[in-house]
Amino acid sequence: MGILVVAEHHNGQLATSTARVVSAARVIGGDIDVLVAGSGASTVAEAAATLSGVTRVRVADDAAYEHELAENMAALIAILAGEYSHVFAAASTAGKNFMPRVAALKDVAQISDIIAVESADTFVRPVYAGSAIATVQALDALKVVTVRTSAFDPVEMAGSAAIEALAIVENIGVSRFVEEQLASGERPELSAARIVISGGRGLGSGENFKLIEAVADKLGAAVGASRAAVDAGFVPNDFQVGQTGKIVAPELYIAVGISGAIQHLAGMKDSRVIVAINKDEDAPIFQVADYGLVADLFEALPELANKL
Amino acid sequence: MKVLVAIKRVIDYNVKVRVKADHSDVDLTNVKMAMNPFCEIAVEEAVRLKERGVATEIVVVTVGPKAAQEQLRTALALGADRAIHVETEEQLESLAVAKVLKRIVEEEQPGLVLLGKQAIDTDNNQTGQMLAALTGMAQGTFASEVAVEEQKLKVVREIDGGLQTLELTLPAIITADLRLNEPRYAKLPDIMKAKKKPIDTRSVADLGIDIAPRTRLLKVQTPAERQAGVRVASVDELIDKLKNEAKVI
């Protein structure tokens, strides 16, 4: 029956998360089609066609899909879903928004945020903020699944799939895009970065995040933050690493001035190497850190930036 | 405008979760339970809409065990006017809950339905979206700002990369993100008053809704423990370890 993977893209660029979702789909095997829905999506479709393991890229190019409004996206995907045994998408804010709507339109369960595929109907996912790991079997014929992208390596861009244009326009008309305020950043994207350095309440102010940024620049790292730092207004909320923010699993995660609340750990504890810099030697973050430095961050960060 | 708020009774967010020895599930015996934090935010938003004169009545609903009446009472103490308890001792999946809520929406005809964006036990993040699909309503998920203007609703949503503003046709479904508001505490007089507010109890079985499970929980395990590593004495030692031992920089 095959698997439909819903591509994620921003500003005419295919997001790296899509290569990771294809990677999860490949564990099951069979034909994998990628759906690119958007407005002016031809470059994205061409990029998607190079993903290894993809048979066909199906393109729904219409203004109705421009901002991935859940109502329109779900209606489109639900029409296509009849041709597939599985529909996969990234557990990004976009995927989380439209996929449950697809599942309900098809009257099937959704399996959210999987971290492993055991078989065509059995998936592994964290529950209770990552405090427990559940293995779940989907009993419906159609499996609607969102994928925690940090748990899968991306497939290579060495394929050459066929591109097919779809003429399905679903404009439900109950929602309208007004505007977007995106945090600008030249640094790597948080969820895809190889190195992440995050600051917490210990930074004391938004101004002091410059100390974090100086180290990030030396390492080519993305900058993250704890919920406490976001709630205190130090940085915008899309910096937030945690259960209610972004889930990251970089090679190196440096937590500075972060105590290590369970909410935060849920978002970063699968990082390969964790470093904690904190002046409180009893901070829970030290219980998960591979390397811990008990120090005043206002001294340690400039020194680190200098010596790298 | 009538506002319907759906809430869930879950394990208290401060509790350290234990997995049962037979790996069948998480152990919830004698564990402190509470209203799901995202649901508290949804209730608070409804109360604020009433204080602003937008909402005229707040109906709070839960689908859950008898004990979930505690959480309904909490919502009533926070400012909800009345409650509906759809009782079931089974753990319903998101789709089944959405189907039950759809029935309540049809009966109550609210102008707006508020839910939390996810429950902190199953971490599904599905019910609001599913309810929107089943009722054909517009959805504003992960809301951090809500404003009702005439027959439209403006919602600011938290998305990867920043914020997005949508305009939705009412009636609509909103799911609350953490930053939507800061929930208030219930005052003692309000808690006393809440005891007199009505709770309409129904049984899931009487609704004639298909709640058969669509998934099977095969096992629940404790995640691999990360071990505490080493303490380094200086920035120099840290850089040395990262370069030569971990080889990550």
PDB file of C-alpha atoms in Angstrom, chain A residues 63-282:
ATOM      1  CA  ALA A  63      -2.500  29.315  -2.503  1.00  0.00           C
ATOM      2  CA  ALA A  64      -4.853  27.253  -0.292  1.00  0.00           C
ATOM      3  CA  TYR A  65      -1.815  25.465   1.155  1.00  0.00           C
ATOM      4  CA  GLU A  66       0.461  28.480   1.474  1.00  0.00           C
ATOM      5  CA  HIS A  67       0.573  28.727   5.263  1.00  0.00           C
ATOM      6  CA  GLU A  68      -0.213  25.094   6.002  1.00  0.00           C
ATOM      7  CA  LEU A  69      -3.615  25.929   7.464  1.00  0.00           C
ATOM      8  CA  ALA A  70      -4.680  22.762   9.297  1.00  0.00           C
ATOM      9  CA  GLU A  71      -8.176  22.691   7.802  1.00  0.00           C
ATOM     10  CA  ASN A  72      -6.921  22.711   4.198  1.00  0.00           C
ATOM     11  CA  MET A  73      -3.885  20.503   4.776  1.00  0.00           C
ATOM     12  CA  ALA A  74      -5.922  17.861   6.605  1.00  0.00           C
ATOM     13  CA  ALA A  75      -8.620  17.817   3.920  1.00  0.00           C
ATOM     14  CA  LEU A  76      -5.991  17.290   1.203  1.00  0.00           C
ATOM     15  CA  ILE A  77      -4.088  14.589   3.090  1.00  0.00           C
ATOM     16  CA  ALA A  78      -7.311  12.783   4.034  1.00  0.00           C
ATOM     17  CA  ILE A  79      -8.214  12.517   0.324  1.00  0.00           C
ATOM     18  CA  LEU A  80      -4.828  11.034  -0.534  1.00  0.00           C
ATOM     19  CA  ALA A  81      -4.640   8.809   2.567  1.00  0.00           C
ATOM     20  CA  GLY A  82      -7.011   6.240   1.040  1.00  0.00           C
ATOM     21  CA  GLU A  83      -4.189   5.160  -1.278  1.00  0.00           C
ATOM     22  CA  TYR A  84      -1.771   4.421   1.581  1.00  0.00           C
ATOM     23  CA  SER A  85      -1.318   2.179   4.617  1.00  0.00           C
ATOM     24  CA  HIS A  86       0.626   4.872   6.512  1.00  0.00           C
ATOM     25  CA  VAL A  87       0.793   8.654   6.612  1.00  0.00           C
ATOM     26  CA  PHE A  88       3.898  10.055   8.302  1.00  0.00           C
ATOM     27  CA  ALA A  89       4.808  13.640   9.173  1.00  0.00           C
ATOM     28  CA  ALA A  90       7.294  15.331  11.460  1.00  0.00           C
ATOM     29  CA  ALA A  91       6.128  16.034  15.004  1.00  0.00           C
ATOM     30  CA  SER A  92       6.802  19.730  14.367  1.00  0.00           C
ATOM     31  CA  THR A  93       4.233  22.389  15.239  1.00  0.00           C
ATOM     32  CA  ALA A  94       2.921  22.046  11.669  1.00  0.00           C
ATOM     33  CA  GLY A  95       2.651  18.243  11.767  1.00  0.00           C
ATOM     34  CA  LYS A  96       1.117  18.277  15.247  1.00  0.00           C
ATOM     35  CA  ASN A  97      -1.421  20.780  13.977  1.00  0.00           C
ATOM     36  CA  PHE A  98      -2.830  18.977  10.925  1.00  0.00           C
ATOM     37  CA  MET A  99      -2.119  15.258  11.486  1.00  0.00           C
ATOM     38  CA  PRO A 100      -4.656  14.614  14.300  1.00  0.00           C
ATOM     39  CA  ARG A 101      -7.197  16.344  12.082  1.00  0.00           C
ATOM     40  CA  VAL A 102      -6.329  13.887   9.295  1.00  0.00           C
ATOM     41  CA  ALA A 103      -6.677  10.950  11.704  1.00  0.00           C
ATOM     42  CA  ALA A 104     -10.114  12.076  12.893  1.00  0.00           C
ATOM     43  CA  LEU A 105     -11.319  12.693   9.317  1.00  0.00           C
ATOM     44  CA  LYS A 106     -10.287   9.101   8.535  1.00  0.00           C
ATOM     45  CA  ASP A 107     -11.717   7.827  11.861  1.00  0.00           C
ATOM     46  CA  VAL A 108      -8.396   6.319  12.976  1.00  0.00           C
ATOM     47  CA  ALA A 109      -6.064   6.790  15.937  1.00  0.00           C
ATOM     48  CA  GLN A 110      -2.895   8.815  15.661  1.00  0.00           C
ATOM     49  CA  ILE A 111       0.406   7.660  17.105  1.00  0.00           C
ATOM     50  CA  SER A 112       2.240  10.816  18.202  1.00  0.00           C
ATOM     51  CA  ASP A 113       5.938  11.597  18.340  1.00  0.00           C
ATOM     52  CA  ILE A 114       7.423   8.145  17.697  1.00  0.00           C
ATOM     53  CA  ILE A 115      11.100   7.538  18.468  1.00  0.00           C
ATOM     54  CA  ALA A 116      11.362   4.053  16.935  1.00  0.00           C
ATOM     55  CA  VAL A 117       9.556   1.807  14.467  1.00  0.00           C
ATOM     56  CA  GLU A 118       9.321  -1.825  15.586  1.00  0.00           C
ATOM     57  CA  SER A 119       7.166  -3.054  12.718  1.00  0.00           C
ATOM     58  CA  ALA A 120       4.542  -1.801  10.291  1.00  0.00           C
ATOM     59  CA  ASP A 121       2.009  -1.445  13.119  1.00  0.00           C
ATOM     60  CA  THR A 122       4.134  -1.151  16.252  1.00  0.00           C
ATOM     61  CA  PHE A 123       5.842   2.043  17.360  1.00  0.00           C
ATOM     62  CA  VAL A 124       7.770   3.314  20.364  1.00  0.00           C
ATOM     63  CA  ARG A 125       7.014   6.704  21.906  1.00  0.00           C
ATOM     64  CA  PRO A 126       7.812   8.602  25.084  1.00  0.00           C
ATOM     65  CA  VAL A 127       5.003   9.423  27.532  1.00  0.00           C
ATOM     66  CA  TYR A 128       4.903  11.371  30.813  1.00  0.00           C
ATOM     67  CA  ALA A 129       7.462  13.900  29.526  1.00  0.00           C
ATOM     68  CA  GLY A 130       9.877  11.132  28.624  1.00  0.00           C
ATOM     69  CA  SER A 131       9.711   9.514  32.078  1.00  0.00           C
ATOM     70  CA  ALA A 132       8.365   6.334  30.473  1.00  0.00           C
ATOM     71  CA  ILE A 133       8.682   4.754  27.051  1.00  0.00           C
ATOM     72  CA  ALA A 134       5.586   3.083  25.610  1.00  0.00           C
ATOM     73  CA  THR A 135       5.417   0.486  22.852  1.00  0.00           C
ATOM     74  CA  VAL A 136       2.112   0.878  21.040  1.00  0.00           C
ATOM     75  CA  GLN A 137       0.389  -1.216  18.395  1.00  0.00           C
ATOM     76  CA  ALA A 138      -1.926   0.612  16.011  1.00  0.00           C
ATOM     77  CA  LEU A 139      -5.006  -1.507  15.245  1.00  0.00           C
ATOM     78  CA  ASP A 140      -6.509   0.661  12.487  1.00  0.00           C
ATOM     79  CA  ALA A 141      -5.823  -0.214   8.842  1.00  0.00           C
ATOM     80  CA  LEU A 142      -4.492   3.299   8.218  1.00  0.00           C
ATOM     81  CA  LYS A 143      -1.663   4.385  10.485  1.00  0.00           C
ATOM     82  CA  VAL A 144      -1.352   8.130  11.032  1.00  0.00           C
ATOM     83  CA  VAL A 145       1.984   8.813  12.687  1.00  0.00           C
ATOM     84  CA  THR A 146       4.065  11.832  13.705  1.00  0.00           C
ATOM     85  CA  VAL A 147       7.800  11.338  14.052  1.00  0.00           C
ATOM     86  CA  ARG A 148      10.197  12.829  16.592  1.00  0.00           C
ATOM     87  CA  THR A 149      12.803  13.816  14.029  1.00  0.00           C
ATOM     88  CA  SER A 150      15.735  13.978  16.446  1.00  0.00           C
ATOM     89  CA  ALA A 151      15.376  10.200  16.899  1.00  0.00           C
ATOM     90  CA  PHE A 152      16.111   9.368  13.238  1.00  0.00           C
ATOM     91  CA  ASP A 153      19.135  10.089  11.044  1.00  0.00           C
ATOM     92  CA  PRO A 154      18.252  11.815   7.765  1.00  0.00           C
ATOM     93  CA  VAL A 155      18.359   9.807   4.525  1.00  0.00           C
ATOM     94  CA  GLU A 156      20.871  10.949   1.917  1.00  0.00           C
ATOM     95  CA  MET A 157      19.963  13.207  -0.963  1.00  0.00           C
ATOM     96  CA  ALA A 158      20.907  10.709  -3.657  1.00  0.00           C
ATOM     97  CA  GLY A 159      17.556   9.704  -5.125  1.00  0.00           C
ATOM     98  CA  SER A 160      15.674  10.678  -8.248  1.00  0.00           C
ATOM     99  CA  ALA A 161      11.961  10.293  -7.667  1.00  0.00           C
ATOM    100  CA  ALA A 162       9.294  11.117 -10.214  1.00  0.00           C
ATOM    101  CA  ILE A 163       7.390  14.354  -9.675  1.00  0.00           C
ATOM    102  CA  GLU A 164       3.631  14.359 -10.128  1.00  0.00           C
ATOM    103  CA  ALA A 165       1.377  17.409 -10.009  1.00  0.00           C
ATOM    104  CA  LEU A 166      -1.895  17.065  -8.101  1.00  0.00           C
ATOM    105  CA  ALA A 167      -4.941  19.097  -9.011  1.00  0.00           C
ATOM    106  CA  ILE A 168      -6.698  18.845  -5.666  1.00  0.00           C
ATOM    107  CA  VAL A 169      -7.642  22.203  -4.176  1.00  0.00           C
ATOM    108  CA  GLU A 170      -9.187  22.030  -0.725  1.00  0.00           C
ATOM    109  CA  ASN A 171     -10.064  25.451   0.598  1.00  0.00           C
ATOM    110  CA  ILE A 172     -12.268  24.999   3.643  1.00  0.00           C
ATOM    111  CA  GLY A 173     -12.506  28.732   4.254  1.00  0.00           C
ATOM    112  CA  VAL A 174     -12.954  28.813   8.036  1.00  0.00           C
ATOM    113  CA  SER A 175      -9.475  30.146   8.789  1.00  0.00           C
ATOM    114  CA  ARG A 176      -7.310  32.845   7.322  1.00  0.00           C
ATOM    115  CA  PHE A 177      -3.612  33.598   7.684  1.00  0.00           C
ATOM    116  CA  VAL A 178      -3.015  37.094   9.049  1.00  0.00           C
ATOM    117  CA  GLU A 179       0.688  37.418   9.789  1.00  0.00           C
ATOM    118  CA  GLU A 180       3.808  35.732  11.032  1.00  0.00           C
ATOM    119  CA  GLN A 181       6.529  37.009  13.333  1.00  0.00           C
ATOM    120  CA  LEU A 182       9.591  34.856  12.887  1.00  0.00           C
ATOM    121  CA  ALA A 183      12.646  35.195  15.064  1.00  0.00           C
ATOM    122  CA  SER A 184      15.519  35.979  12.747  1.00  0.00           C
ATOM    123  CA  GLY A 185      18.703  34.070  13.243  1.00  0.00           C
ATOM    124  CA  GLU A 186      21.774  33.307  11.201  1.00  0.00           C
ATOM    125  CA  ARG A 187      22.692  30.420  13.466  1.00  0.00           C
ATOM    126  CA  PRO A 188      21.811  26.810  12.650  1.00  0.00           C
ATOM    127  CA  GLU A 189      18.244  25.709  13.293  1.00  0.00           C
ATOM    128  CA  LEU A 190      17.840  24.530  16.867  1.00  0.00           C
ATOM    129  CA  SER A 191      16.325  21.113  16.200  1.00  0.00           C
ATOM    130  CA  ALA A 192      18.879  20.230  13.496  1.00  0.00           C
ATOM    131  CA  ALA A 193      22.073  21.713  15.009  1.00  0.00           C
ATOM    132  CA  ARG A 194      25.109  19.521  15.790  1.00  0.00           C
ATOM    133  CA  ILE A 195      25.904  21.609  18.853  1.00  0.00           C
ATOM    134  CA  VAL A 196      23.423  23.476  21.051  1.00  0.00           C
ATOM    135  CA  ILE A 197      24.242  25.856  23.877  1.00  0.00           C
ATOM    136  CA  SER A 198      21.329  26.860  26.099  1.00  0.00           C
ATOM    137  CA  GLY A 199      20.911  29.445  28.810  1.00  0.00           C
ATOM    138  CA  GLY A 200      18.579  29.473  31.771  1.00  0.00           C
ATOM    139  CA  ARG A 201      17.392  31.772  34.477  1.00  0.00           C
ATOM    140  CA  GLY A 202      20.977  31.962  35.749  1.00  0.00           C
ATOM    141  CA  LEU A 203      21.796  34.330  32.871  1.00  0.00           C
ATOM    142  CA  GLY A 204      19.818  37.020  34.692  1.00  0.00           C
ATOM    143  CA  SER A 205      18.860  39.054  31.610  1.00  0.00           C
ATOM    144  CA  GLY A 206      18.377  38.934  27.851  1.00  0.00           C
ATOM    145  CA  GLU A 207      21.452  41.139  27.482  1.00  0.00           C
ATOM    146  CA  ASN A 208      23.597  38.434  29.092  1.00  0.00           C
ATOM    147  CA  PHE A 209      22.619  35.958  26.373  1.00  0.00           C
ATOM    148  CA  LYS A 210      25.420  37.690  24.419  1.00  0.00           C
ATOM    149  CA  LEU A 211      27.805  35.606  26.523  1.00  0.00           C
ATOM    150  CA  ILE A 212      26.059  32.452  25.242  1.00  0.00           C
ATOM    151  CA  GLU A 213      26.062  33.771  21.671  1.00  0.00           C
ATOM    152  CA  ALA A 214      29.819  34.432  21.802  1.00  0.00           C
ATOM    153  CA  VAL A 215      30.457  30.763  22.613  1.00  0.00           C
ATOM    154  CA  ALA A 216      27.849  29.655  20.044  1.00  0.00           C
ATOM    155  CA  ASP A 217      29.653  31.643  17.333  1.00  0.00           C
ATOM    156  CA  LYS A 218      32.944  29.909  18.134  1.00  0.00           C
ATOM    157  CA  LEU A 219      31.325  26.460  17.982  1.00  0.00           C
ATOM    158  CA  GLY A 220      28.896  27.064  15.113  1.00  0.00           C
ATOM    159  CA  ALA A 221      26.209  26.131  17.616  1.00  0.00           C
ATOM    160  CA  ALA A 222      22.508  26.926  17.857  1.00  0.00           C
ATOM    161  CA  VAL A 223      21.285  28.843  20.904  1.00  0.00           C
ATOM    162  CA  GLY A 224      18.534  27.442  23.089  1.00  0.00           C
ATOM    163  CA  ALA A 225      16.931  28.358  26.387  1.00  0.00           C
ATOM    164  CA  SER A 226      15.058  26.888  29.297  1.00  0.00           C
ATOM    165  CA  ARG A 227      11.421  27.724  29.883  1.00  0.00           C
ATOM    166  CA  ALA A 228      12.449  29.897  32.836  1.00  0.00           C
ATOM    167  CA  ALA A 229      14.597  32.043  30.533  1.00  0.00           C
ATOM    168  CA  VAL A 230      11.773  32.326  28.002  1.00  0.00           C
ATOM    169  CA  ASP A 231       9.140  33.146  30.631  1.00  0.00           C
ATOM    170  CA  ALA A 232      11.474  35.802  32.084  1.00  0.00           C
ATOM    171  CA  GLY A 233      11.519  37.380  28.624  1.00  0.00           C
ATOM    172  CA  PHE A 234      15.262  36.882  28.025  1.00  0.00           C
ATOM    173  CA  VAL A 235      14.692  35.275  24.603  1.00  0.00           C
ATOM    174  CA  PRO A 236      11.722  34.516  22.308  1.00  0.00           C
ATOM    175  CA  ASN A 237       9.754  31.319  22.951  1.00  0.00           C
ATOM    176  CA  ASP A 238      11.001  29.460  19.874  1.00  0.00           C
ATOM    177  CA  PHE A 239      14.375  29.175  21.647  1.00  0.00           C
ATOM    178  CA  GLN A 240      12.769  26.962  24.259  1.00  0.00           C
ATOM    179  CA  VAL A 241      14.110  23.453  24.686  1.00  0.00           C
ATOM    180  CA  GLY A 242      11.805  21.136  26.608  1.00  0.00           C
ATOM    181  CA  GLN A 243       8.586  19.183  26.713  1.00  0.00           C
ATOM    182  CA  THR A 244       6.596  22.224  25.668  1.00  0.00           C
ATOM    183  CA  GLY A 245       9.250  23.621  23.346  1.00  0.00           C
ATOM    184  CA  LYS A 246      11.670  21.935  20.991  1.00  0.00           C
ATOM    185  CA  ILE A 247      13.073  18.445  21.437  1.00  0.00           C
ATOM    186  CA  VAL A 248      16.746  18.342  20.479  1.00  0.00           C
ATOM    187  CA  ALA A 249      19.304  15.563  20.359  1.00  0.00           C
ATOM    188  CA  PRO A 250      22.566  17.184  19.187  1.00  0.00           C
ATOM    189  CA  GLU A 251      26.038  15.692  19.520  1.00  0.00           C
ATOM    190  CA  LEU A 252      26.892  18.263  22.154  1.00  0.00           C
ATOM    191  CA  TYR A 253      24.466  20.079  24.448  1.00  0.00           C
ATOM    192  CA  ILE A 254      25.831  22.745  26.779  1.00  0.00           C
ATOM    193  CA  ALA A 255      23.434  23.835  29.540  1.00  0.00           C
ATOM    194  CA  VAL A 256      24.440  27.096  31.219  1.00  0.00           C
ATOM    195  CA  GLY A 257      22.655  28.385  34.292  1.00  0.00           C
ATOM    196  CA  ILE A 258      19.935  25.760  33.885  1.00  0.00           C
ATOM    197  CA  SER A 259      18.926  23.772  36.960  1.00  0.00           C
ATOM    198  CA  GLY A 260      17.589  20.827  34.958  1.00  0.00           C
ATOM    199  CA  ALA A 261      13.850  20.626  35.638  1.00  0.00           C
ATOM    200  CA  ILE A 262      12.130  17.494  34.260  1.00  0.00           C
ATOM    201  CA  GLN A 263      10.387  19.679  31.660  1.00  0.00           C
ATOM    202  CA  HIS A 264      13.761  20.771  30.287  1.00  0.00           C
ATOM    203  CA  LEU A 265      15.382  17.329  30.496  1.00  0.00           C
ATOM    204  CA  ALA A 266      12.536  15.906  28.380  1.00  0.00           C
ATOM    205  CA  GLY A 267      13.741  18.118  25.559  1.00  0.00           C
ATOM    206  CA  MET A 268      17.485  17.379  25.603  1.00  0.00           C
ATOM    207  CA  LYS A 269      18.355  14.213  27.476  1.00  0.00           C
ATOM    208  CA  ASP A 270      18.948  12.236  24.280  1.00  0.00           C
ATOM    209  CA  SER A 271      21.883  14.478  23.353  1.00  0.00           C
ATOM    210  CA  ARG A 272      25.091  12.484  22.847  1.00  0.00           C
ATOM    211  CA  VAL A 273      27.271  14.555  25.194  1.00  0.00           C
ATOM    212  CA  ILE A 274      25.832  16.888  27.819  1.00  0.00           C
ATOM    213  CA  VAL A 275      27.855  19.615  29.525  1.00  0.00           C
ATOM    214  CA  ALA A 276      26.500  21.536  32.502  1.00  0.00           C
ATOM    215  CA  ILE A 277      27.893  24.818  33.770  1.00  0.00           C
ATOM    216  CA  ASN A 278      26.206  25.899  36.972  1.00  0.00           C
ATOM    217  CA  LYS A 279      27.301  27.486  40.214  1.00  0.00           C
ATOM    218  CA  ASP A 280      24.935  25.296  42.250  1.00  0.00           C
ATOM    219  CA  GLU A 281      26.724  21.993  42.622  1.00  0.00           C
ATOM    220  CA  ASP A 282      23.468  20.291  43.668  1.00  0.00           C
TER     221      ASP A 282
END
